[in-house]
Amino acid sequence: MTVCEAPGKVYLFGEHAVVYGEPAVPAAVERRATVTAEPREDDHVRVEAEDLSLDGFTVEYAGGTSDRPDVDVPTPLVEAAMGYVDAAVEQARDAADAPDAGFDITVESDIPLGAGLGSSAAVVVAGIDAATRALGEPLDRRELADRAYRAEYEVQDGQASRADTFCSTMGGAVRVEGDDCEPIDAPNLPFVVGFDGGAGDTGELVAGVRELRAEHEFAADTVESIGDLVRAGEGLLADANPERDPEPALLAELGELMDFNHGLLAALGVSARSLDAMVWAARDAGAHGAKLTGAGGGGCIVALDESDATETALSFTQGCEEAFRAELATEGVRVVEP
Ligand SMILES: Nc1ncnc2c1ncn2[C@@H]1O[C@H](COP(=O)(O)OP(=O)(O)OP(=O)(O)O)[C@@H](O)[C@H]1O
Ligand SMILES: C[C@@](O)(CCO)CC(=O)[O-]
Ligand SMILES: [Mg+2]
């Protein structure tokens, strides 16, 4: 039995635009998915997902092979819930040249699903790492990140960038532009997260932006403007001393870019009333900046505030179900039990 865990992430800048080749800067945070992989004698995949909630109810089931004969939940829901785990297992089988390898998989996670904190990427990264190690074929991090990206790309029908999975694999802050993925040195930024208790479907939200971008040149220009904003932000990070707490002036400039990024994402149709309410509550409380994080449509915002004011304000904001400080996860995917 092998146990691996991988972190979720927040986007400082660049979600959605990164799907179209613009740069993005996500940062891993200490909310993790833990996957246990135990090889089986047969070719079945049995999955127990303890922390799985879909559309307001919890799905708990044990899955057989991909047609899952022994679950009592309608197949489309099961496929929606377990698509990422299935894709991770397929990548592990391919990497180990073991097409009929069976596994008992357990997934536990403290990353809210569909909330913009990269739960899918963390599950896929930890799942591939645990399954390949269980087969005696551990992957180096670059191949692991690449295979995890291919898994998300498949599940999301081609609507995925490398950003989430590279960030969850490597930890820390990273810069992704197309196939160019690199860790970057960044100061430990004071992230505060607000969670509305809801969720958005990444594949659907990305598809919506793709359609808008194809239909209107101004939407394509908006995506390019996010890229310009990200390049400005990474320039600020490059000039900062990663060993020291960020200067107030840096936080103010980063926060201004975050505010602008949120506005552009809202123009692309991926914000929501609850996200806007939390963003404005954070700003009114004195946050340097605030924006939705991830695919949007519901879920989480991320703000910069070294004080407790934003976390307190969010906790009293109607529509905010949870507010918490998100510590930078400097370590990416790691082995809990070899
Ligand atoms: N604990 C878990 N157990 C099993 N599957 C999970 C778990 N957490 C997430 N998933 C899978 O990931 C899906 C959510 O992924 P999705 O990309 O839509 O949102 P996200 O990754 O949380 O947010 P974002 O992609 O915007 O950062 C769930 O529907 C489920 O298929
Ligand atoms: C919306 C998106 O940019 C981030 C989702 O967390 C999709 C992706 O990059 O795969
Ligand atoms: Mg995701």
PDB file of N, CA and C in Angstrom, residues 187 189 236-237 240 245-257 288-289 304 306:
ATOM      1  N   PRO A 187       7.771  35.650  -2.410  1.00  0.00           N
ATOM      2  CA  PRO A 187       7.634  35.793  -0.951  1.00  0.00           C
ATOM      3  C   PRO A 187       6.399  35.043  -0.475  1.00  0.00           C
ATOM      4  N   LEU A 189       3.191  35.030   0.589  1.00  0.00           N
ATOM      5  CA  LEU A 189       2.122  36.036   0.527  1.00  0.00           C
ATOM      6  C   LEU A 189       0.995  35.696   1.511  1.00  0.00           C
ATOM      7  N   LEU A 236       6.795  42.092 -10.729  1.00  0.00           N
ATOM      8  CA  LEU A 236       6.836  42.551  -9.322  1.00  0.00           C
ATOM      9  C   LEU A 236       7.414  41.459  -8.428  1.00  0.00           C
ATOM     10  N   LEU A 237       6.974  40.202  -8.665  1.00  0.00           N
ATOM     11  CA  LEU A 237       7.473  39.093  -7.837  1.00  0.00           C
ATOM     12  C   LEU A 237       8.971  38.887  -8.051  1.00  0.00           C
ATOM     13  N   ALA A 240      11.048  41.081  -5.973  1.00  0.00           N
ATOM     14  CA  ALA A 240      10.878  40.985  -4.503  1.00  0.00           C
ATOM     15  C   ALA A 240      11.912  40.023  -3.927  1.00  0.00           C
ATOM     16  N   ASP A 245       9.442  38.867   4.395  1.00  0.00           N
ATOM     17  CA  ASP A 245       8.006  39.140   4.263  1.00  0.00           C
ATOM     18  C   ASP A 245       7.805  40.219   3.202  1.00  0.00           C
ATOM     19  N   PRO A 246       6.761  40.103   2.432  1.00  0.00           N
ATOM     20  CA  PRO A 246       6.536  41.076   1.346  1.00  0.00           C
ATOM     21  C   PRO A 246       6.333  42.489   1.898  1.00  0.00           C
ATOM     22  N   GLU A 247       6.922  43.455   1.208  1.00  0.00           N
ATOM     23  CA  GLU A 247       6.761  44.865   1.580  1.00  0.00           C
ATOM     24  C   GLU A 247       5.310  45.307   1.334  1.00  0.00           C
ATOM     25  N   PRO A 248       4.795  46.247   2.138  1.00  0.00           N
ATOM     26  CA  PRO A 248       3.431  46.760   1.901  1.00  0.00           C
ATOM     27  C   PRO A 248       3.237  47.284   0.483  1.00  0.00           C
ATOM     28  N   ALA A 249       4.275  47.914  -0.057  1.00  0.00           N
ATOM     29  CA  ALA A 249       4.147  48.466  -1.423  1.00  0.00           C
ATOM     30  C   ALA A 249       3.946  47.336  -2.439  1.00  0.00           C
ATOM     31  N   LEU A 250       4.651  46.233  -2.235  1.00  0.00           N
ATOM     32  CA  LEU A 250       4.481  45.082  -3.145  1.00  0.00           C
ATOM     33  C   LEU A 250       3.068  44.524  -3.026  1.00  0.00           C
ATOM     34  N   LEU A 251       2.601  44.367  -1.785  1.00  0.00           N
ATOM     35  CA  LEU A 251       1.245  43.831  -1.587  1.00  0.00           C
ATOM     36  C   LEU A 251       0.203  44.737  -2.241  1.00  0.00           C
ATOM     37  N   ALA A 252       0.418  46.035  -2.124  1.00  0.00           N
ATOM     38  CA  ALA A 252      -0.543  46.985  -2.722  1.00  0.00           C
ATOM     39  C   ALA A 252      -0.559  46.842  -4.246  1.00  0.00           C
ATOM     40  N   GLU A 253       0.619  46.715  -4.850  1.00  0.00           N
ATOM     41  CA  GLU A 253       0.672  46.588  -6.319  1.00  0.00           C
ATOM     42  C   GLU A 253       0.103  45.247  -6.783  1.00  0.00           C
ATOM     43  N   LEU A 254       0.441  44.176  -6.048  1.00  0.00           N
ATOM     44  CA  LEU A 254      -0.116  42.856  -6.407  1.00  0.00           C
ATOM     45  C   LEU A 254      -1.634  42.860  -6.235  1.00  0.00           C
ATOM     46  N   GLY A 255      -2.086  43.503  -5.152  1.00  0.00           N
ATOM     47  CA  GLY A 255      -3.521  43.554  -4.886  1.00  0.00           C
ATOM     48  C   GLY A 255      -4.278  44.306  -5.968  1.00  0.00           C
ATOM     49  N   GLU A 256      -3.677  45.376  -6.467  1.00  0.00           N
ATOM     50  CA  GLU A 256      -4.325  46.151  -7.548  1.00  0.00           C
ATOM     51  C   GLU A 256      -4.486  45.287  -8.793  1.00  0.00           C
ATOM     52  N   LEU A 257      -3.455  44.484  -9.078  1.00  0.00           N
ATOM     53  CA  LEU A 257      -3.539  43.589 -10.239  1.00  0.00           C
ATOM     54  C   LEU A 257      -4.580  42.491 -10.011  1.00  0.00           C
ATOM     55  N   HIS A 288      -5.507  44.141   0.400  1.00  0.00           N
ATOM     56  CA  HIS A 288      -4.750  44.807  -0.671  1.00  0.00           C
ATOM     57  C   HIS A 288      -5.398  44.551  -2.033  1.00  0.00           C
ATOM     58  N   GLY A 289      -6.041  43.384  -2.133  1.00  0.00           N
ATOM     59  CA  GLY A 289      -6.728  43.014  -3.381  1.00  0.00           C
ATOM     60  C   GLY A 289      -7.446  41.694  -3.160  1.00  0.00           C
ATOM     61  N   LEU A 304      -5.411  39.271  -0.416  1.00  0.00           N
ATOM     62  CA  LEU A 304      -4.115  39.477   0.249  1.00  0.00           C
ATOM     63  C   LEU A 304      -4.350  40.387   1.449  1.00  0.00           C
ATOM     64  N   GLU A 306      -2.379  40.821   5.422  1.00  0.00           N
ATOM     65  CA  GLU A 306      -1.534  40.277   6.487  1.00  0.00           C
ATOM     66  C   GLU A 306      -2.219  40.423   7.844  1.00  0.00           C
TER      67      GLU A 306
END
